[in-house]
């Protein structure tokens, strides 16, 4: 086999019979999977559509792209050496630094030699006879393996709305989630940004500082908290590094996989003065810590209202033009029920002379023209349009692959009414196919690094269990899956989350079933549940021996 140096795309791959596990995706999930599976002695092939590792952080290179989980917490915990040696330069890391970290991990653990880049998996069909997954790629590869792991990410299928006339536009277009690798220079240009989600909120202040004119088209305003980002101090770094083992353990048991210093008091249990003091303190600390100001902001409308009102007042105090301030102040959904944003000078950007806000809620974008767009009967001309219009979240990347399980049933067909999984890890009818941070798991409601590692550990332990027991397949029972889908839904409806038209609810994609996709029962509780199920011999799963004897957890 040639070295990667002589074969840049690393396309010379192991023959089918030599592969134990096919992994789709070389983001943080795929990288850790490969490392762990190798540790088990399993021959693993990773397919990745990009030209290098990094997943989300490979694609989302837009100006201002940054993680909203603190650097000291948004990193792998599986290697003590790695977590001690890597140095983050800021409290919240910017995309280039996170990508360098992913590259460093790939180098340090010599991962690239088992990754085939520039290759999209197009089909994965389960062959019942051999109990192997047969995989096809857009480059003509055909491989088969007993195990398939979809490490395709939750926010990797970008979405440009189906605007009339889009193909006619002659200027430059960009999507935040698929940004060019070359420098994009907006100097002297008239730029339009469509969307005001997390990506836009990060990009707008940076683009505004460069462009001649920036026009922001907002359909729904977002609540955003200042990040208070700054350089990493040696003291803060040491505080974490000297106690990583116990801090990481605490994060794993926490609600969201992030240590946010939660205040275990209801917002309704304190006086108005005390409430304002707490919000003021959290606003000063910055970041998503704000949402941990009280313990019932996600569940109690009255409590939530107080936090939302506080943030609206902050927006009014920052934005000089009262009309723009009112437009920017979210009012019709509870704070946090669309993903809370974290910014650096977002609202301040609207005080610049070269930035204009246009409301497209009442008058949606009618069409894209050769030179710009039309909304509310007004014509706007741009040298470049930035689509910050988000993703077909959680299910988009999975359903983009022609996945067929037992009896040739497609995943698309099975999920027509919404995703159905057991634990967000597997779906009935699709034996030996695992999803990392799939719908029905805490995933996007948590620190992804914590949830990714938990899933990878669970999956790899599961495969080891099968191997040790001479079992060759695992699949959830329909009953267990029904129970889990019901539980995910029930827990979601104990919160305020279903009230918002969010991508958590699939509401941003026309025609997508409207239901709350991630599991909101808490990272710690979820982990305990997964561990308990494994400890009970994989309760709710059907395990099969090579000889076809069905083994259930009760045996
Ligand atoms: P989001 O949060 O889905 O934001 C997409 C934005 O695009 C949002 O403001 C949308 O408005 C807007 N949008 C979408 N379609 C349209 C149309 N047709 N017209 C006008 N505006 C539109 O994606 P991001 O990339 O910002 O963030 C995704 C996640 O990445 C983020 O939550 C973090 O977890 C990281 P809407 O709100 O739907 O009215």
Coordinates of N, CA and C in Angstrom, one line a residue, residues 119-206:
X119 N -14.2 11.8 -0.5 CA -15.0 10.7 -0.9 C -16.3 10.7 -0.1
X120 N -17.4 10.8 -0.8 CA -18.7 10.8 -0.1 C -19.3 9.4 -0.2
X121 N -19.8 8.9 0.9 CA -20.5 7.6 0.9 C -21.9 8.0 0.3
X122 N -22.3 7.3 -0.7 CA -23.6 7.5 -1.4 C -24.7 6.5 -1.0
X123 N -24.2 5.3 -0.7 CA -25.2 4.2 -0.4 C -24.6 3.3 0.6
X124 N -25.5 2.8 1.5 CA -25.1 1.8 2.5 C -26.3 0.8 2.6
X125 N -26.2 -0.4 2.1 CA -27.3 -1.4 2.1 C -26.9 -2.6 2.9
X126 N -27.8 -3.0 3.8 CA -27.5 -4.1 4.7 C -27.9 -5.4 3.9
X127 N -27.0 -6.3 3.8 CA -27.2 -7.6 3.2 C -27.5 -8.6 4.3
X128 N -28.8 -9.1 4.2 CA -29.2 -9.9 5.3 C -28.5 -11.3 5.3
X129 N -28.2 -11.7 4.2 CA -27.6 -13.0 4.0 C -26.2 -13.1 4.8
X130 N -25.4 -12.1 4.4 CA -24.0 -12.1 5.0 C -24.0 -11.3 6.3
X131 N -25.0 -10.5 6.5 CA -25.1 -9.6 7.6 C -23.9 -8.6 7.6
X132 N -23.6 -8.1 6.3 CA -22.6 -7.1 6.1 C -23.3 -5.9 5.5
X133 N -22.7 -4.7 5.8 CA -23.1 -3.5 5.1 C -22.3 -3.4 3.9
X134 N -23.0 -3.1 2.8 CA -22.4 -2.9 1.5 C -22.4 -1.4 1.2
X135 N -21.2 -0.8 1.1 CA -21.1 0.6 1.0 C -20.6 1.0 -0.4
X136 N -21.2 2.1 -0.9 CA -20.7 2.7 -2.2 C -20.4 4.1 -2.0
X137 N -19.4 4.6 -2.8 CA -19.0 6.0 -2.7 C -19.2 6.7 -4.1
X138 N -19.1 8.0 -4.0 CA -19.2 8.8 -5.3 C -18.0 8.6 -6.1
X139 N -17.0 7.9 -5.7 CA -15.8 7.7 -6.5 C -15.7 6.2 -6.9
X140 N -16.8 5.5 -6.8 CA -16.8 4.2 -7.3 C -16.3 3.1 -6.4
X141 N -16.0 3.5 -5.2 CA -15.6 2.4 -4.2 C -16.8 1.5 -3.8
X142 N -16.5 0.3 -3.6 CA -17.5 -0.7 -3.1 C -16.8 -1.5 -2.1
X143 N -17.2 -1.3 -0.8 CA -16.6 -2.1 0.3 C -17.7 -2.6 1.1
X144 N -17.4 -3.7 1.9 CA -18.4 -4.2 2.8 C -17.8 -4.5 4.1
X145 N -18.6 -4.4 5.2 CA -18.1 -4.5 6.5 C -19.2 -4.9 7.4
X146 N -19.0 -5.6 8.5 CA -20.1 -6.0 9.4 C -20.6 -4.8 10.1
X147 N -19.8 -3.7 10.4 CA -20.3 -2.6 11.2 C -20.2 -1.3 10.4
X148 N -21.2 -0.5 10.6 CA -21.2 0.8 9.9 C -21.5 1.9 11.0
X149 N -20.7 2.9 11.0 CA -20.9 4.0 12.0 C -21.0 5.3 11.3
X150 N -22.2 5.9 11.4 CA -22.4 7.2 10.8 C -22.0 8.3 11.7
X151 N -20.8 8.9 11.4 CA -20.3 10.0 12.3 C -20.4 11.3 11.5
X152 N -21.6 11.5 11.0 CA -21.8 12.5 9.9 C -22.1 13.9 10.5
X153 N -22.2 14.0 11.8 CA -22.4 15.4 12.4 C -23.9 15.8 12.3
X154 N -24.2 16.7 13.2 CA -25.6 17.2 13.4 C -25.9 18.4 12.5
X155 N -24.9 19.1 12.2 CA -25.1 20.4 11.4 C -24.1 20.4 10.2
X156 N -24.3 19.4 9.3 CA -23.4 19.3 8.2 C -24.0 19.3 6.9
X157 N -25.3 19.4 6.9 CA -26.0 19.4 5.6 C -26.6 20.8 5.4
X158 N -25.8 21.6 4.6 CA -26.1 23.1 4.5 C -27.4 23.3 3.7
X159 N -28.1 24.4 4.0 CA -29.4 24.7 3.4 C -29.4 26.1 2.8
X160 N -29.7 26.2 1.5 CA -30.0 27.5 0.9 C -31.5 27.4 0.6
X161 N -32.3 28.3 1.1 CA -33.7 28.2 0.8 C -33.9 28.3 -0.7
X162 N -35.1 27.8 -1.1 CA -35.4 27.7 -2.5 C -35.9 29.1 -3.0
X163 N -35.0 30.1 -3.0 CA -35.4 31.4 -3.4 C -35.7 31.4 -5.0
X164 N -36.7 32.1 -5.3 CA -37.0 32.2 -6.8 C -35.9 33.0 -7.4
X165 N -35.4 32.6 -8.5 CA -34.4 33.4 -9.3 C -33.0 33.2 -8.8
X166 N -32.7 32.4 -7.8 CA -31.4 32.2 -7.3 C -30.3 32.0 -8.3
X167 N -30.7 31.2 -9.4 CA -29.7 30.9 -10.4 C -29.3 32.1 -11.3
X168 N -30.1 33.2 -11.2 CA -29.9 34.4 -12.0 C -28.8 35.3 -11.5
X169 N -28.5 35.2 -10.2 CA -27.6 36.1 -9.5 C -26.2 36.0 -10.1
X170 N -25.6 37.2 -10.5 CA -24.3 37.1 -11.1 C -23.2 37.5 -10.2
X171 N -23.5 38.0 -9.0 CA -22.4 38.3 -8.0 C -21.9 37.0 -7.3
X172 N -21.1 37.2 -6.3 CA -20.6 36.1 -5.6 C -21.6 35.6 -4.5
X173 N -21.7 34.3 -4.3 CA -22.5 33.8 -3.2 C -21.7 32.9 -2.3
X174 N -22.0 33.0 -1.0 CA -21.3 32.2 0.0 C -22.4 31.6 0.9
X175 N -22.1 30.4 1.4 CA -22.9 29.8 2.6 C -21.9 29.7 3.7
X176 N -22.4 30.2 4.9 CA -21.4 30.1 6.1 C -20.9 28.7 6.3
X177 N -21.7 27.7 6.1 CA -21.3 26.4 6.4 C -20.5 25.7 5.3
X178 N -20.2 26.4 4.3 CA -19.4 25.8 3.2 C -18.5 27.0 2.6
X179 N -17.7 27.5 3.5 CA -17.0 28.8 3.2 C -15.7 28.4 2.4
X180 N -15.3 29.3 1.4 CA -14.1 28.9 0.7 C -12.8 28.9 1.6
X181 N -11.8 28.2 1.1 CA -10.6 28.1 1.8 C -9.7 29.3 1.6
X182 N -9.9 29.9 0.5 CA -9.1 31.1 0.2 C -9.7 32.3 1.0
X183 N -8.9 33.3 1.2 CA -9.4 34.5 1.9 C -10.5 35.1 1.0
X184 N -11.5 35.5 1.7 CA -12.6 36.3 1.0 C -12.5 37.7 1.5
X185 N -12.3 38.6 0.6 CA -12.1 40.0 0.9 C -13.3 40.8 0.5
X186 N -14.1 41.3 1.4 CA -15.3 42.1 1.1 C -15.0 43.6 1.1
X187 N -13.7 44.0 1.1 CA -13.4 45.4 1.1 C -14.0 46.2 0.0
X188 N -14.6 47.3 0.3 CA -15.2 48.1 -0.8 C -16.5 47.5 -1.4
X189 N -17.0 46.4 -0.9 CA -18.1 45.7 -1.5 C -19.5 46.0 -0.8
X190 N -20.5 45.9 -1.5 CA -21.9 45.9 -0.9 C -22.3 44.4 -0.7
X191 N -22.5 44.1 0.6 CA -22.7 42.7 0.9 C -24.1 42.6 1.6
X192 N -24.8 41.5 1.2 CA -26.1 41.2 1.8 C -25.9 39.9 2.6
X193 N -26.4 39.9 3.9 CA -26.3 38.7 4.7 C -27.8 38.2 4.9
X194 N -28.1 37.0 4.6 CA -29.5 36.5 4.8 C -29.4 35.6 6.0
X195 N -30.2 35.9 7.1 CA -30.2 35.1 8.3 C -29.6 35.8 9.4
X196 N -30.1 35.4 10.6 CA -29.5 36.0 11.9 C -29.4 34.9 12.9
X197 N -29.0 33.7 12.5 CA -28.7 32.7 13.5 C -27.3 32.8 14.1
X198 N -26.8 31.8 14.8 CA -25.5 31.9 15.4 C -24.4 32.3 14.4
X199 N -24.5 31.7 13.2 CA -23.4 31.9 12.2 C -23.4 33.4 11.8
X200 N -24.6 33.9 11.5 CA -24.7 35.3 11.0 C -24.2 36.2 12.1
X201 N -24.6 35.9 13.4 CA -24.3 36.7 14.5 C -22.8 36.8 14.7
X202 N -22.1 35.8 14.4 CA -20.7 35.8 14.5 C -20.0 36.5 13.3
X203 N -20.6 36.3 12.2 CA -20.0 36.8 10.9 C -20.3 38.3 10.7
X204 N -21.5 38.8 11.1 CA -21.9 40.2 10.8 C -20.9 41.2 11.3
X205 N -20.5 41.2 12.6 CA -19.5 42.3 13.0 C -18.2 42.3 12.2
X206 N -17.8 41.1 11.8 CA -16.5 41.0 11.1 C -16.7 41.5 9.7

